[in-house]
XYZ file of C-alpha atoms in Angstrom:
149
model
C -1.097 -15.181 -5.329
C -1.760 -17.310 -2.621
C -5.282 -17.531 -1.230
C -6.611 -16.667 1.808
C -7.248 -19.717 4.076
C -8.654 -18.150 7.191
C -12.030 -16.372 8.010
C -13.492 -16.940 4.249
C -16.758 -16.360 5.487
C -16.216 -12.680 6.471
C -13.443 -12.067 3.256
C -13.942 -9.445 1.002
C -14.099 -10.570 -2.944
C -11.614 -9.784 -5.301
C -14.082 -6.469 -6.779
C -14.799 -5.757 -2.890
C -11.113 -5.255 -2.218
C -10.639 -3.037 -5.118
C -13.514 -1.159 -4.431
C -12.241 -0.548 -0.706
C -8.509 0.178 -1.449
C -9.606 2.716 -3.931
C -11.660 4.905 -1.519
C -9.364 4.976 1.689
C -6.274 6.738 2.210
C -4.273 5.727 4.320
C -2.065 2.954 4.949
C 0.088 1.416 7.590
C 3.465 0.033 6.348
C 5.214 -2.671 8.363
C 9.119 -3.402 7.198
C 12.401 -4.799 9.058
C 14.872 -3.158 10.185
C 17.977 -4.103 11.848
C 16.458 -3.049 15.410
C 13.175 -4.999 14.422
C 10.040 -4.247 13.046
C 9.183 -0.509 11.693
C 5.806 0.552 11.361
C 4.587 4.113 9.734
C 1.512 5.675 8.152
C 1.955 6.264 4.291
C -0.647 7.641 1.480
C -1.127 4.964 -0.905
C -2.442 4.479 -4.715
C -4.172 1.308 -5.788
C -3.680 0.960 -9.495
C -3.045 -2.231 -11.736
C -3.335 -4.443 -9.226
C -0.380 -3.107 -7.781
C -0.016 -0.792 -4.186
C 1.776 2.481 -5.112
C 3.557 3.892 -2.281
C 5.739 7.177 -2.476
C 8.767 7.251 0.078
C 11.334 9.603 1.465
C 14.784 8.048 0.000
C 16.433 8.720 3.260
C 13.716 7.428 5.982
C 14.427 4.720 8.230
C 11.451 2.996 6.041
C 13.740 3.251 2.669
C 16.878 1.919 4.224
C 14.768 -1.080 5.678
C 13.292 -2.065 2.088
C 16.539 -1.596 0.519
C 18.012 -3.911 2.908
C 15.247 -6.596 2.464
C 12.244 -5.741 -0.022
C 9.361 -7.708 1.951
C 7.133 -5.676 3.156
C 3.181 -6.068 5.107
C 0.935 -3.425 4.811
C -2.966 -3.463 6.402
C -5.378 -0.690 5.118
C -8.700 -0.655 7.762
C -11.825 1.199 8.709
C -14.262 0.577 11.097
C -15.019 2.146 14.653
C -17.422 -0.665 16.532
C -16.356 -4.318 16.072
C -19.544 -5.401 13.822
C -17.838 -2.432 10.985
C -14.391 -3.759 10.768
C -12.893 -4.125 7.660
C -9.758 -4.545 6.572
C -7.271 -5.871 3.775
C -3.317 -6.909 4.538
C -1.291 -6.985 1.721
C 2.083 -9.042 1.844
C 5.192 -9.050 -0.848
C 8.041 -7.464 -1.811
C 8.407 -3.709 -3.478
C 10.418 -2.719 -6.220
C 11.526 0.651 -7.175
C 10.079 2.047 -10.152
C 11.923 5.217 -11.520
C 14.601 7.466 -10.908
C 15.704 7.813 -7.117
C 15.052 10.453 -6.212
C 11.916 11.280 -8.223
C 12.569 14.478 -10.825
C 10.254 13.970 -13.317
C 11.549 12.295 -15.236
C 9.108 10.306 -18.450
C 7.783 6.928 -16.698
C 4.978 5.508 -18.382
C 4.456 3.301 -15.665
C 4.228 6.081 -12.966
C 1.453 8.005 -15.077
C -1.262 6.035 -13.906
C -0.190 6.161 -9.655
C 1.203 9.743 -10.205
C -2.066 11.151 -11.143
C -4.440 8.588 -8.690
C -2.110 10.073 -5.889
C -2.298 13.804 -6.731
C -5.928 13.403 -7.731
C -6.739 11.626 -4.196
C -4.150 14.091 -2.022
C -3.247 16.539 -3.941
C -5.932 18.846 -5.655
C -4.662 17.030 -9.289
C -1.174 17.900 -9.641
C 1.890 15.970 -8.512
C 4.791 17.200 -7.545
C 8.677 15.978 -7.521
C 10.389 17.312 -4.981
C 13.682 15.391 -5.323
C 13.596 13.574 -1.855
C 10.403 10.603 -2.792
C 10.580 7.715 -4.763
C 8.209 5.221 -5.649
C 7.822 1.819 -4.400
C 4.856 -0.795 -6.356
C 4.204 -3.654 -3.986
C 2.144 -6.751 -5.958
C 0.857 -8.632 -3.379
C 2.165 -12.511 -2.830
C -0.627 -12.444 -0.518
C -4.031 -10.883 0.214
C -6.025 -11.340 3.512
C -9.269 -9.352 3.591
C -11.829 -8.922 6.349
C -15.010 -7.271 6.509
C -17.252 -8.236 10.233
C -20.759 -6.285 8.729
C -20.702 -9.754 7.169
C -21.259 -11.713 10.176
């Protein structure tokens, strides 16, 4: 992964990014499409060191990632300036499972699957035939937090 180079002073640490991916919820995914950039809101799971996110198959935001995988996505909180924090990851996804998602046995989804229904779901997950799951690990992570100015 490549480190950050800007604004060390006010980056988060590697346990302070973990810690603040794990307790928001929502992110904002940023692909390319053939009109330009496409930007939407998505529920998330951080687990493994590895961004979860669940996708309708037929979404503009599928079609972009099938057509080129790289993907940013930027997680923040913060309402005055000295509160801001933030963390962008950058990379490309891969599809992990069937497509669409049945149900069918994926070890590797057991661990995201149950984060995400535990975090949005009252604890069960359901496969509705129309998601599909996408695990971003970051090339690159750029973290802010200004409470540390």
């Amino acid at each position: 992964m490549r480190e950050q180079r800007r604004a060390r002073r006010i980056a988060m640490t590697p346990a302070e990014v973990d810690e603040f991916l794990a307790e928001q919820r929502t992110c904002r995914v940023a692909t390319t499409g053939p009109d330009g950039p496409h930007a939407t809101p998505l529920w998330y799971a951080w687990h493994g060191g590895a961004l979860w996110l669940t996708s309708v198959v037929r979404s503009q935001r599928w079609a972009d990632l099938q057509r080129d995988p790289r993907i940013a996505v930027v997680v923040d909180a913060g309402t005055d300036y000295g509160e801001l924090r933030g963390v962008e990851l950058r990379g490309s996804v891969e599809v992990v499972g069937e497509v669409p998602r049945t149900g069918e046995l994926v070890p590797e989804l057991e661990g995201p699957e149950q984060l995400f229904a535990d975090r949005y779901t009252g604890g069960t997950f359901g496969h509705d035939g129309r998601h599909a799951w996408l695990r971003l690990v970051p090339d690159k992570i750029t973290s802010w937090d200004f409470r540390k100015i």
